[in-house]
């Protein structure tokens, strides 16, 4: 029998986690002929997500919990789940029921048809702020324009991946992980399923603006060097413009007898050039910072040992 692993990253999801587990178990029980392994990655939650997860792991044989030593971030949590998964296919799904678990059955059907990656594309999104909708729409389009590999629009991490794709993903050593892009880069046979993304079942988004920005910048810089080229283009455009201004100034000075004292244009061009230079250095700096991070070669995440789970296991062996 084939096994499908389901990886669920959880950060302070105490309000939703019981319902999510119940829903995932009922959905997977309804799918015949497959074994399911549920892997919950507790990304350093400060609420009681961890103890709830551990209780479920003890109750159900096929539920596993991994806990990080602190909050490492969504993409790291997903990576940890992939690292330990054993299934012939792996499904990534959020803990807040925004991605409907029912779709897993449809994804498996597509997988059996021969697709290696089946990702969910959001046809609509309920219960998100206007700002989130607009920024997401804008982000996916910019990313796609800049990226050297086409990355599907309006697509999150909710997806099923065949074992061979997962193995390649796990073997990719980079530290700034933008998983949806990395999967596109890996290739193979990919297809999408449209779905309506519902509102969060309970609790608040764990992606405040700062995390969202970091995630977005990671996505763009990990998949494109076009921002560097853009700063060269800006440099050329500015120098070109400066040349024209120079010619014009010489012309005015020599051929006419009414030249301006001209500090406005001077100030504007100094400020403009200063701005362009700072932006370009900033872009360069972002890439250098990434090289620095990669070269430190630290692990992506740190898993802490679970005393509770170990104790429970010891109990079982005693029995
Ligand atoms: N998440 C995580 N670590 C983080 C932030 C989020 O593991 O630092 C998990 C979170 O528990 C959820 C998923 O990532 O399962 C997506 O987060 P969320 O639903 O808050 O993001 P949104 O849907 O608002 O973009
Ligand atoms: Mg969510």
PDB file of C-alpha atoms in Angstrom, residues 234 238 266-282:
ATOM      1  CA  UNK A 234      19.225  52.821 -13.631  1.00  0.00           C
ATOM      2  CA  UNK A 238      20.884  58.496 -14.942  1.00  0.00           C
ATOM      3  CA  UNK A 266      21.697  70.983  -8.977  1.00  0.00           C
ATOM      4  CA  UNK A 267      19.952  69.967  -5.786  1.00  0.00           C
ATOM      5  CA  UNK A 268      17.467  67.744  -7.594  1.00  0.00           C
ATOM      6  CA  UNK A 269      20.150  65.930  -9.536  1.00  0.00           C
ATOM      7  CA  UNK A 270      22.332  65.418  -6.468  1.00  0.00           C
ATOM      8  CA  UNK A 271      19.429  64.031  -4.473  1.00  0.00           C
ATOM      9  CA  UNK A 272      18.326  61.865  -7.377  1.00  0.00           C
ATOM     10  CA  UNK A 273      21.782  60.453  -7.987  1.00  0.00           C
ATOM     11  CA  UNK A 274      22.267  59.906  -4.252  1.00  0.00           C
ATOM     12  CA  UNK A 275      18.980  57.995  -4.134  1.00  0.00           C
ATOM     13  CA  UNK A 276      19.830  55.826  -7.103  1.00  0.00           C
ATOM     14  CA  UNK A 277      23.248  55.008  -5.670  1.00  0.00           C
ATOM     15  CA  UNK A 278      21.870  54.097  -2.270  1.00  0.00           C
ATOM     16  CA  UNK A 279      19.220  51.857  -3.817  1.00  0.00           C
ATOM     17  CA  UNK A 280      21.816  50.114  -5.961  1.00  0.00           C
ATOM     18  CA  UNK A 281      24.159  49.581  -3.025  1.00  0.00           C
ATOM     19  CA  UNK A 282      21.198  48.307  -1.030  1.00  0.00           C
TER      20      UNK A 282
END
